[in-house]
mmCIF file of C-alpha atoms in Angstrom:
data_model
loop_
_atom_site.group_PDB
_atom_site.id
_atom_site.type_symbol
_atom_site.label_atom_id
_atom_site.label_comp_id
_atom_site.label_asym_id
_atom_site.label_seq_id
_atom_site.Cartn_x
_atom_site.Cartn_y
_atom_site.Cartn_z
ATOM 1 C CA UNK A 1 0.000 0.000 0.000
ATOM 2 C CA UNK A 2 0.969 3.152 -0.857
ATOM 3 C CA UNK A 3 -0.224 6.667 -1.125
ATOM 4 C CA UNK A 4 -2.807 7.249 -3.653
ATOM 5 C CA UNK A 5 -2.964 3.683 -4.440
ATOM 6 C CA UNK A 6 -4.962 0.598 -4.522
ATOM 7 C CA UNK A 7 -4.861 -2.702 -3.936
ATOM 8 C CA UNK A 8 -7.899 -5.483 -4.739
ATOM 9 C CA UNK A 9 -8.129 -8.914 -3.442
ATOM 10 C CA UNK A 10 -4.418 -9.069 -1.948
ATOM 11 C CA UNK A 11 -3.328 -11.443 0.889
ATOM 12 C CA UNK A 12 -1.034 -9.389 3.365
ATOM 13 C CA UNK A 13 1.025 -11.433 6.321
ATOM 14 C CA UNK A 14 2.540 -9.429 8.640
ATOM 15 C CA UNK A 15 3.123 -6.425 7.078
ATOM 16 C CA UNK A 16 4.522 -3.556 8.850
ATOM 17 C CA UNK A 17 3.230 -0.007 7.846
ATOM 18 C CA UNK A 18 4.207 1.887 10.728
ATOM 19 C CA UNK A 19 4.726 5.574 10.120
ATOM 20 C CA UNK A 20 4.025 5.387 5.933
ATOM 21 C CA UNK A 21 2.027 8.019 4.008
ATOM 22 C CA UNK A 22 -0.822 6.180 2.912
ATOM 23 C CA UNK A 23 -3.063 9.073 2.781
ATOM 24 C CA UNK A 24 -6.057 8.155 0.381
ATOM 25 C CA UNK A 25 -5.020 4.866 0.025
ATOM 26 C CA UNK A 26 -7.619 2.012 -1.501
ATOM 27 C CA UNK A 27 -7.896 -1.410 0.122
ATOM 28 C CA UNK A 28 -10.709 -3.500 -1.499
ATOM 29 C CA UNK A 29 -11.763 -7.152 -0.634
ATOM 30 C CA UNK A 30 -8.035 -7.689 1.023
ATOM 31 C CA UNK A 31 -7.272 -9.839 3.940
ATOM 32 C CA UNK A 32 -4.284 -8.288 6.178
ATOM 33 C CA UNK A 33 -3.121 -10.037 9.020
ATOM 34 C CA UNK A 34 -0.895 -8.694 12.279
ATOM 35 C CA UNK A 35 -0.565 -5.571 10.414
ATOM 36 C CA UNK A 36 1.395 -2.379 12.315
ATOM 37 C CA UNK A 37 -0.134 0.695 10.923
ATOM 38 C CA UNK A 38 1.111 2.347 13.958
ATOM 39 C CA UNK A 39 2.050 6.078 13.763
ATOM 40 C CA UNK A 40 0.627 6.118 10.106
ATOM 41 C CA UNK A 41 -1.382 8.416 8.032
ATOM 42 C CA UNK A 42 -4.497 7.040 6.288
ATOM 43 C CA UNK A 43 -6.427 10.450 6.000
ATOM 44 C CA UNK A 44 -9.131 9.724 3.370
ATOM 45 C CA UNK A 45 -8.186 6.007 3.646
ATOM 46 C CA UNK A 46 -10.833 3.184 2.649
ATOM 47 C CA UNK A 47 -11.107 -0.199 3.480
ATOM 48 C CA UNK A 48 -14.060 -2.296 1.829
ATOM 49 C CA UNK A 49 -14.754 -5.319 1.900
ATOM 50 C CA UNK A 50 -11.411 -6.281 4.136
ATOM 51 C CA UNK A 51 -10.500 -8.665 6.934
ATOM 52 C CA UNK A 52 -8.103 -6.936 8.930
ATOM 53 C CA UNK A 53 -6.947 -9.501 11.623
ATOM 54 C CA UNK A 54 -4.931 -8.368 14.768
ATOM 55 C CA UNK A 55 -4.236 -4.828 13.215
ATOM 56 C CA UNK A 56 -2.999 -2.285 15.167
ATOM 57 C CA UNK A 57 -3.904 1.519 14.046
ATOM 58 C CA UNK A 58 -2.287 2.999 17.353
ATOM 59 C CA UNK A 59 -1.551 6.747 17.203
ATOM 60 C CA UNK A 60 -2.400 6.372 13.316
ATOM 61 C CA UNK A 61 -3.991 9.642 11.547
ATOM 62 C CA UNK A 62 -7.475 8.135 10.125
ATOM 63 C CA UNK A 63 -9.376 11.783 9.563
ATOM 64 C CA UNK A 64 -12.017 11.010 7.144
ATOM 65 C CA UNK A 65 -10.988 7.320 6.532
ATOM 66 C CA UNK A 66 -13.906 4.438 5.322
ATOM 67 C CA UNK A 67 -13.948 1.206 6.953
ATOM 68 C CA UNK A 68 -17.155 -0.490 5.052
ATOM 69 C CA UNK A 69 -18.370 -4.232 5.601
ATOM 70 C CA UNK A 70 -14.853 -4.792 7.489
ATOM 71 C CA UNK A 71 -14.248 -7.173 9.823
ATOM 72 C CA UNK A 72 -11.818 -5.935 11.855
ATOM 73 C CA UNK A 73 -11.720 -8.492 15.221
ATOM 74 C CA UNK A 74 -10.364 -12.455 15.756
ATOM 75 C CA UNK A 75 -13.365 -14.508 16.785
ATOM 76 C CA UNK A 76 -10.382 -17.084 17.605
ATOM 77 C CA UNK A 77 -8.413 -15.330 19.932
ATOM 78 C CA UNK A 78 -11.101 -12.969 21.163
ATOM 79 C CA UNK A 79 -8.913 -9.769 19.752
ATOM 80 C CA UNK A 80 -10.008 -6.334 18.246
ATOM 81 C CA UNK A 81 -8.235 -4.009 16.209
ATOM 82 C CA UNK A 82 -6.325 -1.426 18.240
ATOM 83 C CA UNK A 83 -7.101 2.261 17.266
ATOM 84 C CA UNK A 84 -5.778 3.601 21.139
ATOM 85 C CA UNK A 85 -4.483 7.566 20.460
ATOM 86 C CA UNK A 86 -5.426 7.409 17.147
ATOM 87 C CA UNK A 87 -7.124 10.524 15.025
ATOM 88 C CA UNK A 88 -10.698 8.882 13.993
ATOM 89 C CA UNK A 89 -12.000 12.690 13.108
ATOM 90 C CA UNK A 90 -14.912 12.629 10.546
ATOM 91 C CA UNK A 91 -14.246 9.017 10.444
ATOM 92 C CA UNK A 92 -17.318 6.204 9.159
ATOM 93 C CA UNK A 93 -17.310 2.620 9.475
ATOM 94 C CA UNK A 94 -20.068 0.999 8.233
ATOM 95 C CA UNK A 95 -21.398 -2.335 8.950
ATOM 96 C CA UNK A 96 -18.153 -3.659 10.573
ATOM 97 C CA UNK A 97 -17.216 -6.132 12.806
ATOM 98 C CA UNK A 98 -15.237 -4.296 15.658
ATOM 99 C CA UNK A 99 -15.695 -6.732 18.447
ATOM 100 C CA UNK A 100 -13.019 -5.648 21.546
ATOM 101 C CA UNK A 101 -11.654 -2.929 19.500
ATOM 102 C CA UNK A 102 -9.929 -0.590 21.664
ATOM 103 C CA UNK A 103 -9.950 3.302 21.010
ATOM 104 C CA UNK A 104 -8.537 4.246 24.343
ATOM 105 C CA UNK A 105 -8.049 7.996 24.311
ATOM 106 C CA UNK A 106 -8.368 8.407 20.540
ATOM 107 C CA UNK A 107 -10.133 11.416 19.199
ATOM 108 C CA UNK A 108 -13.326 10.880 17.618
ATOM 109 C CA UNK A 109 -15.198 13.861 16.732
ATOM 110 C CA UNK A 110 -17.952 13.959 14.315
ATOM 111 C CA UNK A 111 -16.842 9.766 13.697
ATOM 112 C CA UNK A 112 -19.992 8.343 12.299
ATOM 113 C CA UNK A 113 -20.734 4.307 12.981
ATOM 114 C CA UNK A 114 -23.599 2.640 11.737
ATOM 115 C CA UNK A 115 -24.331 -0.921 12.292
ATOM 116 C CA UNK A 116 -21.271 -1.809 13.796
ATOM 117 C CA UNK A 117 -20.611 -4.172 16.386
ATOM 118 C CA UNK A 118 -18.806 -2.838 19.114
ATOM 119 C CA UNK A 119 -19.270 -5.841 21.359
ATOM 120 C CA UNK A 120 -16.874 -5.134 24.038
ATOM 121 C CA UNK A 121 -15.147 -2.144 22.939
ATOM 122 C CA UNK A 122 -13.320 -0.224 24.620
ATOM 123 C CA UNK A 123 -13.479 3.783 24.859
ATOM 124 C CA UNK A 124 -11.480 4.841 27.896
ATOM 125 C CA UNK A 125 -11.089 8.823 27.853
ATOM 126 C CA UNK A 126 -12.224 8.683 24.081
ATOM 127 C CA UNK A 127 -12.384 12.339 23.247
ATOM 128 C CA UNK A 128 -16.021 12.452 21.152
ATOM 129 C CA UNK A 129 -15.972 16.580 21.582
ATOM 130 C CA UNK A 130 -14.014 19.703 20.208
ATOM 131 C CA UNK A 131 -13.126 22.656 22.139
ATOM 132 C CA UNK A 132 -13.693 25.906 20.751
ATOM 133 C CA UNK A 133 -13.088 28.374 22.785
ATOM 134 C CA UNK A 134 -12.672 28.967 26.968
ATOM 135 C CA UNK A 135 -16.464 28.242 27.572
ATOM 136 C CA UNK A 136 -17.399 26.545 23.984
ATOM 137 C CA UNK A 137 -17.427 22.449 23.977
ATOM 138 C CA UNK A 138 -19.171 20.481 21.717
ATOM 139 C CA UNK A 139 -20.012 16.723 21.041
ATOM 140 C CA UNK A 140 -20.497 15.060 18.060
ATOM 141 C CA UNK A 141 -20.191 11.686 17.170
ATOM 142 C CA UNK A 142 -23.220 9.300 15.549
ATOM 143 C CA UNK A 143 -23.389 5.792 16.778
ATOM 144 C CA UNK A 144 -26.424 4.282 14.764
ATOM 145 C CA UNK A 145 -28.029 0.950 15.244
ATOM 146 C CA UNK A 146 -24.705 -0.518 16.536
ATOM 147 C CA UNK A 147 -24.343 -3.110 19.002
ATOM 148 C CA UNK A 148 -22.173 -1.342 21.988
ATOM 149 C CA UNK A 149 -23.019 -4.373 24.353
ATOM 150 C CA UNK A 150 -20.518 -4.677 26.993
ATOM 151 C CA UNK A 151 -18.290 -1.688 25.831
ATOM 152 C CA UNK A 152 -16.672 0.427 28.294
ATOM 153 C CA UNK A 153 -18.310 4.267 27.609
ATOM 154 C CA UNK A 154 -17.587 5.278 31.264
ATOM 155 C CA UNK A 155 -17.165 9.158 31.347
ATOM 156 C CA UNK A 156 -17.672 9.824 27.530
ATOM 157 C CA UNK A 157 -18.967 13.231 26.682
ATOM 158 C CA UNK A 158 -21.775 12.262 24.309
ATOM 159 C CA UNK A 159 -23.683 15.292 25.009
ATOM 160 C CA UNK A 160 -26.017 15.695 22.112
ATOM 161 C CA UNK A 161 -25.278 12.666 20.442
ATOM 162 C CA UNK A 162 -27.290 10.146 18.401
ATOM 163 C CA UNK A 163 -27.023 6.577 19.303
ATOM 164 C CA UNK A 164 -30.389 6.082 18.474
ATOM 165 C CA UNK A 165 -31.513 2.242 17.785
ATOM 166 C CA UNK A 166 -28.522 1.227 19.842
ATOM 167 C CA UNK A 167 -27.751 -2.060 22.148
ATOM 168 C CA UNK A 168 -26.887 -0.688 25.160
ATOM 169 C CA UNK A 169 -26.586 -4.227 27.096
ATOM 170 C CA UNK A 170 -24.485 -4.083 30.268
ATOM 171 C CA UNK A 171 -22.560 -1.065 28.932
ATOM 172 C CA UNK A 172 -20.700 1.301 31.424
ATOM 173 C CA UNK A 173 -22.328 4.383 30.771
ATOM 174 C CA UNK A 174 -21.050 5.386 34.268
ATOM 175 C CA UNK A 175 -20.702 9.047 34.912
ATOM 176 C CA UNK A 176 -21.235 10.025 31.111
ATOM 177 C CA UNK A 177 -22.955 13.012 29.696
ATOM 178 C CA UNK A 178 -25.968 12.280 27.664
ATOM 179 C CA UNK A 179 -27.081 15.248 28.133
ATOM 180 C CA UNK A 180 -29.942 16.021 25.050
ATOM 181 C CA UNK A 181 -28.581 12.590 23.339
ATOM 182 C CA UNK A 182 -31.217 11.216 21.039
ATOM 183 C CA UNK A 183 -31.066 7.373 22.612
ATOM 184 C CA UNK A 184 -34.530 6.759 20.916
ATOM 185 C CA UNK A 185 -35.025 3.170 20.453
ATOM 186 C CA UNK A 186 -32.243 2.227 22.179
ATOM 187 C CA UNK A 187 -31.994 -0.555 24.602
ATOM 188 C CA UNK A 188 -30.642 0.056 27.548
ATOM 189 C CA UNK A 189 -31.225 -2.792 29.138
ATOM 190 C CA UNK A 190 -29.387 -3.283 32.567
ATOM 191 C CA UNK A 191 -26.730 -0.707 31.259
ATOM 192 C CA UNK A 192 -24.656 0.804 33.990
ATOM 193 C CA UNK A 193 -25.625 4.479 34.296
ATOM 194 C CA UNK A 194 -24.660 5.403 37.523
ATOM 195 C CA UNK A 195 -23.968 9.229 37.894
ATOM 196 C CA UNK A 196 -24.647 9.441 34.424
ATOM 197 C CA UNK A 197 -26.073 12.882 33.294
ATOM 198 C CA UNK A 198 -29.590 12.404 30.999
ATOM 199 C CA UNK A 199 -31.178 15.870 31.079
ATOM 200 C CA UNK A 200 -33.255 16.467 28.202
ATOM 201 C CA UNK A 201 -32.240 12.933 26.738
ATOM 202 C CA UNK A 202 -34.518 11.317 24.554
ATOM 203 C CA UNK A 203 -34.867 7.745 25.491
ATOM 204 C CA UNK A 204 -38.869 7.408 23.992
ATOM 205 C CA UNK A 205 -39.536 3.474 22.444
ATOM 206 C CA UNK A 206 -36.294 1.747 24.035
ATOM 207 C CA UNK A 207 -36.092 -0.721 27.210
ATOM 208 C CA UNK A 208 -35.423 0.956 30.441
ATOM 209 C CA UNK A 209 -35.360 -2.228 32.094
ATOM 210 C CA UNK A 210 -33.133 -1.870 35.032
ATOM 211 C CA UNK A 211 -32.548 1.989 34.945
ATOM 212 C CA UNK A 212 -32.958 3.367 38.089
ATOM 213 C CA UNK A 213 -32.918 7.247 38.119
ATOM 214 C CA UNK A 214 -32.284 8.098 41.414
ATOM 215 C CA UNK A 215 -28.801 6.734 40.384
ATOM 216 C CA UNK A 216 -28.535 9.896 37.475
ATOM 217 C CA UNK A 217 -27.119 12.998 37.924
ATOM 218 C CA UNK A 218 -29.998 14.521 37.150
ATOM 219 C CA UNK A 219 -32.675 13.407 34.573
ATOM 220 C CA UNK A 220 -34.545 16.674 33.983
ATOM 221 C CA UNK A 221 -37.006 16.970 30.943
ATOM 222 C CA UNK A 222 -35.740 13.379 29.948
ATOM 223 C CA UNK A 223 -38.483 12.224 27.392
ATOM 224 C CA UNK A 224 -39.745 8.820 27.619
ATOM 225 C CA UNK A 225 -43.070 7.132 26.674
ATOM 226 C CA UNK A 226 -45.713 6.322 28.743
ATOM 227 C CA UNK A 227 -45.613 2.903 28.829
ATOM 228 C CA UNK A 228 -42.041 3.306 29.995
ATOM 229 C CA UNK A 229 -43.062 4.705 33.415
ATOM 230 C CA UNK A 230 -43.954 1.137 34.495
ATOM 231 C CA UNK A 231 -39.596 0.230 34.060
ATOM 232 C CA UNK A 232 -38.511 2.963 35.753
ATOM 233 C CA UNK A 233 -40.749 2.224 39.020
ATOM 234 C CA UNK A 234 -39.643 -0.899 38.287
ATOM 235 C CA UNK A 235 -35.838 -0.427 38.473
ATOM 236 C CA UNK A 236 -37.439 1.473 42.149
ATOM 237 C CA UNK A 237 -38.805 -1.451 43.462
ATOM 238 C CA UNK A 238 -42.212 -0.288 43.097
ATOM 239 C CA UNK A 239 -44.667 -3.054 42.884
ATOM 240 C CA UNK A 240 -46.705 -2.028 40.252
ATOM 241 C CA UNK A 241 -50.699 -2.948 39.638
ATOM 242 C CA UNK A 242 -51.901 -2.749 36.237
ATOM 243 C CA UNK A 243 -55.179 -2.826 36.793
#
């Protein structure tokens, strides 16, 4: 691989790309294996169609790169593709498998997944906002229909976010901002959401089961349905009678 170019239907072993220019770069139906693209630059990459096995993209610059029907995670040894301190900006994967990818501490503004499946991923001090100016922060980041069961979101500023249609399953939503997220749809079912903040969020048609809001931050104007009531004094131990 090389800048500007493209490759189609190539076998890669152990290739090490650490630190090349492959800036707009054109993978297509390629299977790499134990790849290093640490330290590299894939701005405007794409990847379609690719199994990328045991790949690390550590500290890699992936602005506006295209992962598409991907499969970037070993089923066999239970191991994702490493994107920790990497530059995801404007980023999209779509429809990929990214089961125990890590993106520890990568930045991931306006990144855009839809129906991924982030099984167990990991997003330790992920930075999904932009600073711009002394009081001016803003999130952005689109997570949509994508299986985040398991993942580790803890502290994430998702503050206006869509992760509409999401799985939410067990995932450590501890002490995030969700402030005004659109979570419509999503299931949230026994997801960890202590200290979380959900003012304004928009959880309406997904499963509360399990959330207990005295356990928020604060919950103000959060919109929900009104057949969701009966979860939430659920999740209190309220013994509720239907009739």
């Amino acid at each position: 691989m090389i800048a500007h170019g493209r490759i189609d239907g190539a076998l890669l072993v152990a290739p090490d790309f650490s630190h090349a220019d492959l800036s707009e770069a054109v993978a297509e139906t390629c299977t790499i294996t134990d790849a290093s693209f640490d330290g590299a630059v894939l701005c405007g990459a794409r990847f379609v169609h690719c199994r990328l096995v045991r790949c690390a993209f550590a500290h890699a610059d992936l602005r506006e790169a295209l992962f598409e029907d991907c499969t970037l995670s070993d089923p066999a040894t239970q191991t994702g593709a490493n994107f920790a301190f990497s530059r995801l900006d404007e980023a999209r994967f779509r429809r990929c498998e990214l089961i125990h990818a890590r993106f520890e501490r990568a930045d991931l503004y306006a990144a855009d997944f839809e129906e991924c499946n982030l099984l167990g991923a990991r997003f330790a001090r992920a930075r999904f906002h932009r600073t711009f100016g002394r009081k001016v922060v803003r999130a952005a980041v689109r997570l949509a229909a994508c299986n985040l069961e398991l993942a580790d979101l803890a502290g994430a500023n998702l503050a206006g976010c869509a992760l509409s249609g999401c799985r939410l399953r067990e995932t450590d939503l501890s002490g995030a901002d969700l402030r005004g997220a659109d979570l419509r749809g999503a299931d949230l079912f026994h997801a960890v959401l202590d200290a979380a903040r959900l003012t304004d969020a928009d959880l309406r048609d997904g499963d509360l089961s399990g959330l207990d809001r005295r356990r928020l931050t604060d919950h103000q104007g959060m919109k929900i349905n009104a057949a969701q009531q009966w979860q939430l004094l659920g999740a209190m131990g309220v013994d509720v009678d239907a009739d």
